[in-house]
Short mmCIF file of C-alpha atoms in Angstrom, two decimals:
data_model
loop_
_atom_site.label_atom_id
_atom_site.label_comp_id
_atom_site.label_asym_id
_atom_site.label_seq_id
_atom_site.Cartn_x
_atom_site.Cartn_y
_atom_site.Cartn_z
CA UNK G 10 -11.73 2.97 -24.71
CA UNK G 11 -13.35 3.35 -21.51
CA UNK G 12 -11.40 1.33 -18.50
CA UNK G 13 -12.67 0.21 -14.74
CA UNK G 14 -12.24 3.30 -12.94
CA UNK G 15 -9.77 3.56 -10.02
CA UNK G 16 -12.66 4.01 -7.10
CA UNK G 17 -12.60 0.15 -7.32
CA UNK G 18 -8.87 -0.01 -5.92
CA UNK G 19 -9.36 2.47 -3.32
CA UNK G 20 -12.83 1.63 -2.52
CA UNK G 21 -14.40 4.94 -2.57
CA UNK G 22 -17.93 6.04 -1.52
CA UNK G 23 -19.95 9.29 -2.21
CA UNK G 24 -18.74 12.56 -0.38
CA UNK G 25 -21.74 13.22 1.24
CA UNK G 26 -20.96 10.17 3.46
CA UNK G 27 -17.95 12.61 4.89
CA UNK G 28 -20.88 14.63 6.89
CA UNK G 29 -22.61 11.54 8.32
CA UNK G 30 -19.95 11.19 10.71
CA UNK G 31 -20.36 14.41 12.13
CA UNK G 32 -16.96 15.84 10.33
CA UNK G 33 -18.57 18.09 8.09
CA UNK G 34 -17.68 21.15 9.65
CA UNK G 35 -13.57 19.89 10.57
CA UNK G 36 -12.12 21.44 7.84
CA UNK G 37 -9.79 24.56 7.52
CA UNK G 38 -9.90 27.26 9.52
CA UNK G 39 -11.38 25.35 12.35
CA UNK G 40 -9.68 25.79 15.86
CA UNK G 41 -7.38 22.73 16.35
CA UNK G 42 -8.61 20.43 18.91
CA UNK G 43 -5.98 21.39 21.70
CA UNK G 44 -3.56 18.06 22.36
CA UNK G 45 -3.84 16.15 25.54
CA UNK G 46 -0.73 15.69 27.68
CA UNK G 47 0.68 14.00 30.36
CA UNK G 48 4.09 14.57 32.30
CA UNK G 49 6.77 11.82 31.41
CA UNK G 50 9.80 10.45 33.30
CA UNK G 51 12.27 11.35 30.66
CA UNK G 52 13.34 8.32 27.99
CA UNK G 53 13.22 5.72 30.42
CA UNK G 54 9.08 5.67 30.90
CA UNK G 55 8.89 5.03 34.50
CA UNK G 56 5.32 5.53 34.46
CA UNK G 57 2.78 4.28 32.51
CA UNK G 58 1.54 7.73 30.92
CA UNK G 59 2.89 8.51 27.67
CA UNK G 60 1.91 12.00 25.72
CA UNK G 61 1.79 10.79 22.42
CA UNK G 62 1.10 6.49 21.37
CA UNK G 63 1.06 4.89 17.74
CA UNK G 64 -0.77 2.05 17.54
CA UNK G 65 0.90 -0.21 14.55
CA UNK G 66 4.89 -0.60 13.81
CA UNK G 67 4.11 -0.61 10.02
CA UNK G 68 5.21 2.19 7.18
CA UNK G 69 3.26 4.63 8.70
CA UNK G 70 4.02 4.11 11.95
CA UNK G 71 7.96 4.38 10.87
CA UNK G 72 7.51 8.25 9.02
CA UNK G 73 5.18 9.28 12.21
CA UNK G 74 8.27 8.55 14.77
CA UNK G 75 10.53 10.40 11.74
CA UNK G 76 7.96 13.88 12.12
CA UNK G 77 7.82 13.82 15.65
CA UNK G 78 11.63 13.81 15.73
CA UNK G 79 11.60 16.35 13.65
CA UNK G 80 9.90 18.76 15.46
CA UNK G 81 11.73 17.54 18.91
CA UNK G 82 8.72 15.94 20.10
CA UNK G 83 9.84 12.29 20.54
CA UNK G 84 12.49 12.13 23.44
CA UNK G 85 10.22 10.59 26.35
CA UNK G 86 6.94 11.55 25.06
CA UNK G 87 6.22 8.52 22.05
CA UNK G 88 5.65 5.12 22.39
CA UNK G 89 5.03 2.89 19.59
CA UNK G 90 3.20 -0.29 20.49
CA UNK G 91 3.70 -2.96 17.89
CA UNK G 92 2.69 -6.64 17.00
CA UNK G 93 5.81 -6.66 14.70
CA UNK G 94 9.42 -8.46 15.60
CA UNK G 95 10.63 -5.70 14.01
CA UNK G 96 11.46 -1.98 13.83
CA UNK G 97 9.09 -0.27 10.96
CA UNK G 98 10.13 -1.23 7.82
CA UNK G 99 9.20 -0.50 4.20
CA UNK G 100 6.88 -3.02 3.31
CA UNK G 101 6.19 -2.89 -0.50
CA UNK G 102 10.04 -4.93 -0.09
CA UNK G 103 8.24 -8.24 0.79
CA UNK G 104 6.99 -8.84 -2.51
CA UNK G 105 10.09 -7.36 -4.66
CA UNK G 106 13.49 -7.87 -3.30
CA UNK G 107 12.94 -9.76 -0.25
CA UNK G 108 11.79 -12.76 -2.23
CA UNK G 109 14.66 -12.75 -4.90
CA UNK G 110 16.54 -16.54 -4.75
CA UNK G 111 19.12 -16.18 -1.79
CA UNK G 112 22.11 -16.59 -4.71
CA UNK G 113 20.55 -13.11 -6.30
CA UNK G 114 20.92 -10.47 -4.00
CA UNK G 115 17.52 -10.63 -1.63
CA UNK G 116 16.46 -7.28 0.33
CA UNK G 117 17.30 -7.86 3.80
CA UNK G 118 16.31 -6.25 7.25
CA UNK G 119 17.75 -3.81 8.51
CA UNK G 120 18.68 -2.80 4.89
CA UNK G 121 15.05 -1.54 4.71
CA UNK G 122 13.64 -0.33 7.49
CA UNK G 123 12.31 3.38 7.26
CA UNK G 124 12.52 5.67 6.10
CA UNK G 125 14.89 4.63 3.58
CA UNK G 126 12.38 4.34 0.63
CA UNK G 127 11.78 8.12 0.55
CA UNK G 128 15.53 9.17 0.89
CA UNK G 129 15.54 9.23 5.43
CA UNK G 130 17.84 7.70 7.65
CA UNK G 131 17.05 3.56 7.98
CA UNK G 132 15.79 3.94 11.50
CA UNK G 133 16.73 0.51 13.18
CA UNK G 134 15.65 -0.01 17.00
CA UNK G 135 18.90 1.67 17.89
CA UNK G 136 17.87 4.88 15.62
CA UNK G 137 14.52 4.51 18.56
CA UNK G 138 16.65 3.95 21.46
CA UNK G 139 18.89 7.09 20.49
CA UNK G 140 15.88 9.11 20.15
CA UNK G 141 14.18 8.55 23.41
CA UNK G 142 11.07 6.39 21.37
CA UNK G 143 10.25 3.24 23.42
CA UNK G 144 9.10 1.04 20.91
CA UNK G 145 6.56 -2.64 22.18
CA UNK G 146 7.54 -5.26 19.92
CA UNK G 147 4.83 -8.41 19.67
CA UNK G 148 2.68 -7.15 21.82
CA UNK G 149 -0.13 -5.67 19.87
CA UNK G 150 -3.03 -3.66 21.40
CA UNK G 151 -6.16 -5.84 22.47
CA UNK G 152 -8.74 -3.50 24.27
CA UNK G 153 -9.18 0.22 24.36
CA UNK G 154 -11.21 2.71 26.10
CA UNK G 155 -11.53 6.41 25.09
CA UNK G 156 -12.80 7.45 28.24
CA UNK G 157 -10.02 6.88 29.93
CA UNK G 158 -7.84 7.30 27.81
CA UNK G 159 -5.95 3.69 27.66
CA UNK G 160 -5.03 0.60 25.84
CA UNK G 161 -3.98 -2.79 26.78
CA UNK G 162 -1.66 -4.51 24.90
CA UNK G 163 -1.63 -8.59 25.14
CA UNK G 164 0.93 -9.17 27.14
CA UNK G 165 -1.49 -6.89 30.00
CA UNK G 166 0.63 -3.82 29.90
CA UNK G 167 -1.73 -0.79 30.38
CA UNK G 168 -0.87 2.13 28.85
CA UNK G 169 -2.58 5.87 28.79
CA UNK G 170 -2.02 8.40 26.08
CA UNK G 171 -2.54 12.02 25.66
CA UNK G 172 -3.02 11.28 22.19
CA UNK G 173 -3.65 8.38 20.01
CA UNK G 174 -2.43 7.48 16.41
CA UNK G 175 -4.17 4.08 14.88
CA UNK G 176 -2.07 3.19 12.31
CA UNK G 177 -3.30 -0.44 12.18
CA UNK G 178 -2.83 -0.71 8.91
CA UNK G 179 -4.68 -4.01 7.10
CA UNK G 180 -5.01 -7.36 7.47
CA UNK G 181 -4.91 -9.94 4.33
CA UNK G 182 -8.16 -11.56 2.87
CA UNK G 183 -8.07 -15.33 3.27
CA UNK G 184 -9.16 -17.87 2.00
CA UNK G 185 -12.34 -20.05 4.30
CA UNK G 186 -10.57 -22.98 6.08
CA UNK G 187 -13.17 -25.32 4.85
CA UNK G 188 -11.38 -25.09 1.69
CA UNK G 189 -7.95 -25.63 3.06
CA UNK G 190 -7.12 -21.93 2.82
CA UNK G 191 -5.03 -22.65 5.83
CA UNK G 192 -3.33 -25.48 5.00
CA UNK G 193 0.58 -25.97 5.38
CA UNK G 194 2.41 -24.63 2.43
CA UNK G 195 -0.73 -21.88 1.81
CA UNK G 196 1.02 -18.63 2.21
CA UNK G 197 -0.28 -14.99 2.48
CA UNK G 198 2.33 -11.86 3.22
CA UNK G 199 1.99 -9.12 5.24
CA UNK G 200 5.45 -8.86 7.19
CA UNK G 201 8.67 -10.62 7.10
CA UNK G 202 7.62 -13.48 9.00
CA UNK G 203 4.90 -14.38 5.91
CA UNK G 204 7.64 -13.99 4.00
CA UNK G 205 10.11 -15.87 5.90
CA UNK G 206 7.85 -18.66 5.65
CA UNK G 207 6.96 -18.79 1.92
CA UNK G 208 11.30 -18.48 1.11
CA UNK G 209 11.39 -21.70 3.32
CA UNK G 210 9.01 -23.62 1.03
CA UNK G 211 10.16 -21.61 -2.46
CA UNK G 212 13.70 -23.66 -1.37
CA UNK G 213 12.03 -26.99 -1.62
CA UNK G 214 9.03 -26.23 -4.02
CA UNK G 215 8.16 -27.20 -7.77
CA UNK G 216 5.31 -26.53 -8.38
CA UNK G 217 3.79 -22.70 -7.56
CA UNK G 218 0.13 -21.87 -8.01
CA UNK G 219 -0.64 -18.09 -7.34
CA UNK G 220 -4.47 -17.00 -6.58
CA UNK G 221 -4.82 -13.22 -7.41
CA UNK G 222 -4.33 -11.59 -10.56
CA UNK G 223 -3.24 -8.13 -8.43
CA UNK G 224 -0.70 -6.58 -7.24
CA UNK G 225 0.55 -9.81 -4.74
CA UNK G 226 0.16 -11.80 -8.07
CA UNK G 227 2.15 -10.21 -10.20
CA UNK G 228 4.99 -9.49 -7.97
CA UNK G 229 5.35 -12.82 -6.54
CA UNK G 230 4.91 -14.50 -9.93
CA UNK G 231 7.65 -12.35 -10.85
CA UNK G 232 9.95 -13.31 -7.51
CA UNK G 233 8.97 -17.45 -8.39
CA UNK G 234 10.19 -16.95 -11.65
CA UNK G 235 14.01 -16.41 -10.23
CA UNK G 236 13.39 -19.25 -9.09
CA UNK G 237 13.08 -21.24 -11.59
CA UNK G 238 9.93 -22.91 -11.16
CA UNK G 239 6.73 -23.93 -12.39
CA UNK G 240 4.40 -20.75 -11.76
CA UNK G 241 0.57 -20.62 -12.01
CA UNK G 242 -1.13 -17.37 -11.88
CA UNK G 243 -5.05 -18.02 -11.51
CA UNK G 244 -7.94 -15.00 -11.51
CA UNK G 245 -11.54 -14.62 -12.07
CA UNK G 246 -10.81 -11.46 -13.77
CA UNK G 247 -10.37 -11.11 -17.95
CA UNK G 248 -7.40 -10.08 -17.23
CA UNK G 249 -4.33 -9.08 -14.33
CA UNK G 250 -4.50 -5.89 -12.39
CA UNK G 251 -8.14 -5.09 -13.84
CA UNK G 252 -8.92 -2.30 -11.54
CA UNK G 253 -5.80 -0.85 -13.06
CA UNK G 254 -4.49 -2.32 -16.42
CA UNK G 255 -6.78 -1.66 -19.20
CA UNK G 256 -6.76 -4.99 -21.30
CA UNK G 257 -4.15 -3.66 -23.95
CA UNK G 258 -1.92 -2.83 -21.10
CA UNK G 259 -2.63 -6.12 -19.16
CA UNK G 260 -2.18 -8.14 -22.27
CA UNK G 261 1.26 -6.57 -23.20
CA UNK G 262 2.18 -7.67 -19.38
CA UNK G 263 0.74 -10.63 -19.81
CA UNK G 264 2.91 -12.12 -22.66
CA UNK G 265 6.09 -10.54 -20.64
CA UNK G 266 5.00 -12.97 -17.97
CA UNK G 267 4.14 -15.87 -20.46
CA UNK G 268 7.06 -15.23 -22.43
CA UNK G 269 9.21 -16.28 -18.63
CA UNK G 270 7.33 -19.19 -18.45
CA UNK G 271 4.29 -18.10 -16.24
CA UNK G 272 1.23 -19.99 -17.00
CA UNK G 273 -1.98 -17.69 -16.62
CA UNK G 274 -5.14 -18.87 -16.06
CA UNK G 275 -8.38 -16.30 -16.67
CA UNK G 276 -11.64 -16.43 -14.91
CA UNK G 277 -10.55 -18.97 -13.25
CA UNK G 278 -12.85 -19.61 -9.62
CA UNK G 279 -11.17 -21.47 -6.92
CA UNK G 280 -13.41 -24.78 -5.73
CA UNK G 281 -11.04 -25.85 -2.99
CA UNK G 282 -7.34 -26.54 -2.25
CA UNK G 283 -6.43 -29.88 -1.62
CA UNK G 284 -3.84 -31.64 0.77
CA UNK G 285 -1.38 -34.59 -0.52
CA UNK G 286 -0.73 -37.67 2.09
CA UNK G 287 1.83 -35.79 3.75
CA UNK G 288 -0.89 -33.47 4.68
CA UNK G 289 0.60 -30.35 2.15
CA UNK G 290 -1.53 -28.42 -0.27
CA UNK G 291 -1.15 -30.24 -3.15
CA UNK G 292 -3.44 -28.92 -5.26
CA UNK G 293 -5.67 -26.04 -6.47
CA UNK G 294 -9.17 -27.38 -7.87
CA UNK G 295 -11.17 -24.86 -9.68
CA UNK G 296 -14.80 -24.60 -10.47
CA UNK G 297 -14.68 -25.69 -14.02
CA UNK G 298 -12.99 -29.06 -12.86
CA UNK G 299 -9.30 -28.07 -13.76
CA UNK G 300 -6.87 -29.47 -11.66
CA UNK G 301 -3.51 -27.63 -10.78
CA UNK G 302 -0.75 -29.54 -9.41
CA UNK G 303 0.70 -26.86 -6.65
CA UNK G 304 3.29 -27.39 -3.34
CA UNK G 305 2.76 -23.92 -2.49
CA UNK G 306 0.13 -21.57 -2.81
CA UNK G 307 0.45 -18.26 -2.24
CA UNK G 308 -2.99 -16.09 -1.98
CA UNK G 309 -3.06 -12.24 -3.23
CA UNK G 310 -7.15 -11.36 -3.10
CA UNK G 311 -6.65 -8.18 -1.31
CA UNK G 312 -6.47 -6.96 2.04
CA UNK G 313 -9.26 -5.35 4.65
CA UNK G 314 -8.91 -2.58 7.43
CA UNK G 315 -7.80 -3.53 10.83
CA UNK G 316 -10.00 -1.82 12.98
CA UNK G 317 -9.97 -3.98 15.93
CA UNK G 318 -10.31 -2.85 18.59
CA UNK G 319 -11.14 0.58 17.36
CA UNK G 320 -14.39 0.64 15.87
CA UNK G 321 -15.88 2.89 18.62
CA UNK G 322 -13.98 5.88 17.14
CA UNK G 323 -16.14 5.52 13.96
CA UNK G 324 -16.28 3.37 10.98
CA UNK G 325 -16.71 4.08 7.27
CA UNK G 326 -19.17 1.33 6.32
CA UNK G 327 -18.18 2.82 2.58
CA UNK G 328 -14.65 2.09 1.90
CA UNK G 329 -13.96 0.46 5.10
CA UNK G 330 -11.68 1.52 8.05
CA UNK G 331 -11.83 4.34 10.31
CA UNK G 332 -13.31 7.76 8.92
CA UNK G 333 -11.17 11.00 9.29
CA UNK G 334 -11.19 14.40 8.35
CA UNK G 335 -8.91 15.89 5.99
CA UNK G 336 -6.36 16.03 8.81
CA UNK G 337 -6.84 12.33 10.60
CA UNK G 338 -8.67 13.20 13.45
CA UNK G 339 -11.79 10.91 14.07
CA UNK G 340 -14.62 11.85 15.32
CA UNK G 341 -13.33 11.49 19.22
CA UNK G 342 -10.81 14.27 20.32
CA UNK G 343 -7.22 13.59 20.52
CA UNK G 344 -7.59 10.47 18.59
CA UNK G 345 -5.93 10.03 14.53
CA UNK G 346 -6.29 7.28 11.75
CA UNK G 347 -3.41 7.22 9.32
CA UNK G 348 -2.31 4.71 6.96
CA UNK G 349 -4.54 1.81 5.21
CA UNK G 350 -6.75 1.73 7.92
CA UNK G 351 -7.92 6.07 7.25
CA UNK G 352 -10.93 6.46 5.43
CA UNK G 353 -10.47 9.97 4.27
CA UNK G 354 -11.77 13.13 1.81
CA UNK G 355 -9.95 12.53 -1.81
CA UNK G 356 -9.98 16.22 -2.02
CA UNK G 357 -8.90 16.50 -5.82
CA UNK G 358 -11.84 14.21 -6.81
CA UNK G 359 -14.29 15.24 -3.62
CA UNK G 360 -14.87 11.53 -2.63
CA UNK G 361 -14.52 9.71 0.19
CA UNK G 362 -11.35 7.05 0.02
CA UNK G 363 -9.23 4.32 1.46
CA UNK G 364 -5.57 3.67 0.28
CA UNK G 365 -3.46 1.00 0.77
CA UNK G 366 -0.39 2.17 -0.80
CA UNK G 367 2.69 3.04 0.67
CA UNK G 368 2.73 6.50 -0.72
CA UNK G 369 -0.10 7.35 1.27
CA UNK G 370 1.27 5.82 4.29
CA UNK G 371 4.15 8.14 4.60
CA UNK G 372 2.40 11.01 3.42
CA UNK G 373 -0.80 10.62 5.85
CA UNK G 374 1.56 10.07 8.61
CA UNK G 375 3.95 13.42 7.84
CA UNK G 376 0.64 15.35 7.65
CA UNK G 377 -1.49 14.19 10.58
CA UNK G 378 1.77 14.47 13.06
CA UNK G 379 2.14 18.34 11.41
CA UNK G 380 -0.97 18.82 12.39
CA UNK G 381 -0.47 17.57 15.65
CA UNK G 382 2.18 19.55 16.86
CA UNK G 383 2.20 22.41 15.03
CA UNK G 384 -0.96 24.88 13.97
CA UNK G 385 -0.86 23.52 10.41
CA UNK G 386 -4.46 23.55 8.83
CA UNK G 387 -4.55 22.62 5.38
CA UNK G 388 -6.28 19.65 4.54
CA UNK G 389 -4.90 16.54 3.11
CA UNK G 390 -4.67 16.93 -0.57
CA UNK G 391 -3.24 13.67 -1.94
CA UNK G 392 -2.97 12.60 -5.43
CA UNK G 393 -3.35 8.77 -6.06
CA UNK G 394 -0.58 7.23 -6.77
CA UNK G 395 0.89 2.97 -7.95
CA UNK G 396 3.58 1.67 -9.14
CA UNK G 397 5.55 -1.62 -9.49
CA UNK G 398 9.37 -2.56 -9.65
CA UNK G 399 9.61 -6.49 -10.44
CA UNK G 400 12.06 -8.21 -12.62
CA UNK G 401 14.80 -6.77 -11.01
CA UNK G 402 16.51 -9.51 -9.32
CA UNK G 403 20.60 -10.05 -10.37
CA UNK G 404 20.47 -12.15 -14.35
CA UNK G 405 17.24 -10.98 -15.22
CA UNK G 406 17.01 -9.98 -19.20
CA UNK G 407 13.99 -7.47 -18.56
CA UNK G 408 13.38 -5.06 -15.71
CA UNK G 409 9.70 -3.25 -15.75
CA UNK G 410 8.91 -0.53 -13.82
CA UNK G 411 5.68 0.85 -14.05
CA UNK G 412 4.09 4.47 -12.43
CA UNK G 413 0.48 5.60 -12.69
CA UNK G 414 -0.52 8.80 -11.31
CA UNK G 415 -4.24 9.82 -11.04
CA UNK G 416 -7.89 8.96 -11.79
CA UNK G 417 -8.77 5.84 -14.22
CA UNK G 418 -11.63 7.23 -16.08
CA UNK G 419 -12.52 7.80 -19.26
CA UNK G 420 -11.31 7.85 -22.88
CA UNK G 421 -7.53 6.05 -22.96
CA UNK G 422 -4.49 6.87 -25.66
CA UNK G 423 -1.95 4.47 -25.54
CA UNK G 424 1.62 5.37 -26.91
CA UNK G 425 4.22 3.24 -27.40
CA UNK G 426 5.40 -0.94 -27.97
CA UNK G 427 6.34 -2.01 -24.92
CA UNK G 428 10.09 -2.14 -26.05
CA UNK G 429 10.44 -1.36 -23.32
CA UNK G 430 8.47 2.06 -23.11
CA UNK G 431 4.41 2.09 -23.01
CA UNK G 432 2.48 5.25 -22.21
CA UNK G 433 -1.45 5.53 -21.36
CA UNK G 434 -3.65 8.36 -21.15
CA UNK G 435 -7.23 8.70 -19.48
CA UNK G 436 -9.06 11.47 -20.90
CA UNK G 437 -12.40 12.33 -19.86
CA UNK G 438 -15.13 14.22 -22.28
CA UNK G 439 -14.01 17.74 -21.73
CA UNK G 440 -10.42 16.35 -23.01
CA UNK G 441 -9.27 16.57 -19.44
CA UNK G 442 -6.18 14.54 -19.01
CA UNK G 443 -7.33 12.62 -15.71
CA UNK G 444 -4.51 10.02 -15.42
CA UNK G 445 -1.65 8.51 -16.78
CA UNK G 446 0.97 5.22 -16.59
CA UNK G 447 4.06 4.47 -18.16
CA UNK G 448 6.25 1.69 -18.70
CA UNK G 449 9.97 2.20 -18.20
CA UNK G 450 10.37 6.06 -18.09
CA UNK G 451 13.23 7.99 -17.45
CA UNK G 452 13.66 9.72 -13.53
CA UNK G 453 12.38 12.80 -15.85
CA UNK G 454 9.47 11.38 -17.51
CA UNK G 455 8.26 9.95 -14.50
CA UNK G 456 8.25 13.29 -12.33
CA UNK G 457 5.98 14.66 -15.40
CA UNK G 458 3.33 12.33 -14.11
CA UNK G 459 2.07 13.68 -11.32
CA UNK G 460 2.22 17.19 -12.95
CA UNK G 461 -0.11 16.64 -15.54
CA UNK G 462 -2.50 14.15 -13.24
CA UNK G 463 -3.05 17.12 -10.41
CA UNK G 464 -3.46 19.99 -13.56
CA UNK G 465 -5.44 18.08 -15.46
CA UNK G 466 -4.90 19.81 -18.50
CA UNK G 467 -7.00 19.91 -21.77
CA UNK G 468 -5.27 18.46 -24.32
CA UNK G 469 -5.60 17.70 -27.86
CA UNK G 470 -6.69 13.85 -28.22
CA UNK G 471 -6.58 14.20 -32.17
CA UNK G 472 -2.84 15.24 -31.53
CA UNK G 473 -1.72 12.96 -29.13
CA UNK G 474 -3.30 9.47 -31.18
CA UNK G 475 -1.04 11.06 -34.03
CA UNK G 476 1.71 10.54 -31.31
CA UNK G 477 4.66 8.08 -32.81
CA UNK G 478 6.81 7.65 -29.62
CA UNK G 479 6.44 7.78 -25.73
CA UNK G 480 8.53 10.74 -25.61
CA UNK G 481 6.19 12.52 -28.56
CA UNK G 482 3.63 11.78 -26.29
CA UNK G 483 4.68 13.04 -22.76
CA UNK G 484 5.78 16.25 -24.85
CA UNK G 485 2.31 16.69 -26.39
CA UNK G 486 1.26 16.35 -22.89
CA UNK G 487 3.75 18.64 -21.26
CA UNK G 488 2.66 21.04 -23.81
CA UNK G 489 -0.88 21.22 -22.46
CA UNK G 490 0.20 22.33 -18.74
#
């Protein structure tokens, strides 16, 4: 069974677009572009030079401070300018634990800021302070100019860099105002003050209509549900996660959802939101003239780049955001793109791509500050990579956890009930295992992922069909490394 490949998540584009840039020949072996510097006052900043600036306090941001401390390169010489309230925090919290009823154990700043999620020390604005990294909080970068080497943030504070890191990250897709996509109690999350706001009206809602049948969906379906209240999932898709889930594996998540009382309505196209007397969204009129009674909407349709104001460094009119080489740099010296906003070379499949994932975030942010300081060379090599955690919140009768490692193309095997375990295979026509997801694995199982997704071994199709369990499977597969 063929499925919707994974280029559709990540937005890809043809290689060949890599060399329209003028990148083609930034690759390894190439003489580092020598890094700009300026001479700073210490950790107190008396001037307004700094050596190195981030642009963006989000994931990425966080594991970039993390490498340059690492290599002794923060005390007086980064500054992180921010629109956040907040240190950099792991973000793929906002949709799990953060929005768990207050009476079941919510995720709560500073318990996650980074770089806790991969195993680091929770760097808090004193973890900054103690390593000489002045970090601008709400005051996000409005103007820019390469030439000299400067941006202004909005509060009018000018600032010039030696070198510049845009780690923007993305800004969520919303709905037109004209039909009452802004509209009190219509809620979209992207930091902890989204968040914030939906918990205030999850207190005093009822009725909770959901438009997305993604990631956002899902996971806030699966937070309303702790809730106790009456949840509404609606998608134009046949099915949730669709540039993902094949429909066997969306339909097995599916009843899960039903099963907790989560209505879900398919190919389902939104006509307009309405507002009650009081001036609320009260409810969600689709195109087919269903009516759904809703006192808070909460809108998942995706995300998009934020470039501003950045696009002079180069834009990938592709995939979006800013194109990079295979080690961040744009196509203007001293400047790097990391995060959701990179459009870079998916070496493994030779594409061009954009990721918004946290994985990525840390990763492109450990490799473009290594390549920064240091004479490290080799490109960027990263292997897709999604998961989910949802469920998990204190009472609940069933936890999932979900990982999928690779490329969705191809022939799929699928292993396994769903009680709890479900496996999934994508095979291409030379039997090449391409990718793979499964359901509630063991720490073991799960590291076995990735191995088989960057070997993409042959393996035997006839044998693994004849699989009977999850485990049978992943051995059949180990086999084939």
């Amino acid at each position: 069974m063929a499925s919707v490949s994974l280029r559709r998540i990540m937005a890809t584009s043809i290689s060949n677009s890599y060399c329209q840039f003028g990148l083609k020949n930034r690759v390894v072996g190439v003489p580092r572009v020598p890094r700009r510097s300026f001479v700073v006052s210490a950790s107190n900043f008396a001037n307004e030079n700094r050596e190195f600036v981030i642009v963006g306090g989000g994931n990425a941001a966080g594991y970039a401070a993390r490498t340059f401390v690492e290599h002794g390169m923060a005390d007086g010489r980064l500054c992180i300018v921010s629109k956040e309230a907040f240190a950099p925090y792991e973000r793929p919290a906002l949709t799990k634990g953060y929005l768990f009823p207050l009476d079941k154990k919510p995720a709560r700043l500073p318990g996650f800021h980074t770089c806790v999620g991969a195993g680091g020390d929770r760097q808090d604005p004193e973890w900054y302070q103690k390593h000489g990294i002045e970090v601008l909080y709400k005051d996000p970068v409005v103007s820019f100019d390469s030439n000299a080497q400067t941006v202004v943030t909005s509060s009018g504070k000018r600032i010039k860099y030696g070198s510049l890191i845009i780690s923007t990250g993305a800004v969520s897709s919303r709905l037109p105002e004209k039909i009452g996509g802004d509209l009190p109690g219509v809620h979209y999350i992207r930091d902890v003050a989204d968040a914030n706001s939906l918990i205030s009206s999850l207190q005093n809602a009822k009725k909770v209509a959901i438009i997305g049948g993604g990631y956002i969906g899902m996971e806030v379906a699966a937070a309303a549900t702790g809730w106790n209240l009456d949840t509404t999932i609606i998608f134009p898709e046949d099915h949730i996660m669709s540039r993902l889930f094949t429909p066997s594996i969306a339909h097995r998540y599916e009843e899960l959802y039903q099963s907790k009382g989560v209505n879900i309505m398919k190919g389902s196209l939104i006509e307009k939101l309405e507002a009650g007397t009081d001036g609320r969204v009260a409810r969600v009129l689709l195109k087919n003239g269903t009516v759904v009674e809703a006192d808070t909407v909460i809108v998942g349709i995706g995300a998009k780049p934020a470039v501003s104001p950045f696009g002079a460094v180069g834009l990938n009119s592709a995939v979006g955001g800013i194109q990079v080489d295979s080690l961040f740099r744009t196509s203007l010296p001293g400047i790097f793109a990391i995060g959701d906003v990179a459009a870079f070379p998916l070496k493994i499949y030779n594409r061009m791509t954009r990721v918004e994932h946290v994985d990525h975030a840390r990763k492109s942010a450990q490799h473009c500050v290594k390549t920064l300081l240091t004479a490290h060379t080799e490109p960027y090599d990263y292997l897709p990579y999604f998961y989910s955690r949802v469920f998990e919140y204190e009472g609940s009768t069933r936890k999932v956890w979900w990982q999928f490692y690779g490329d969705n193309v191809g022939e799929t095997v699928e292993i396994g009930n769903f009680d709890p375990k479900i496996a999934t295979f994508w095979i291409d026509s030379d039997s090449r295992l391409k990718g793979v997801f499964l359901e509630s694995g063991t720490s073991e199982e799960f590291s076995l992922l990735p191995q088989l997704a960057r070997s993409q071994p042959i393996v035997n199709k006839a044998k693994l069909k004849s699989a009977s369990t999850v485990e049978d499977a992943l051995e059949i597969a180990r086999s084939s490394l």
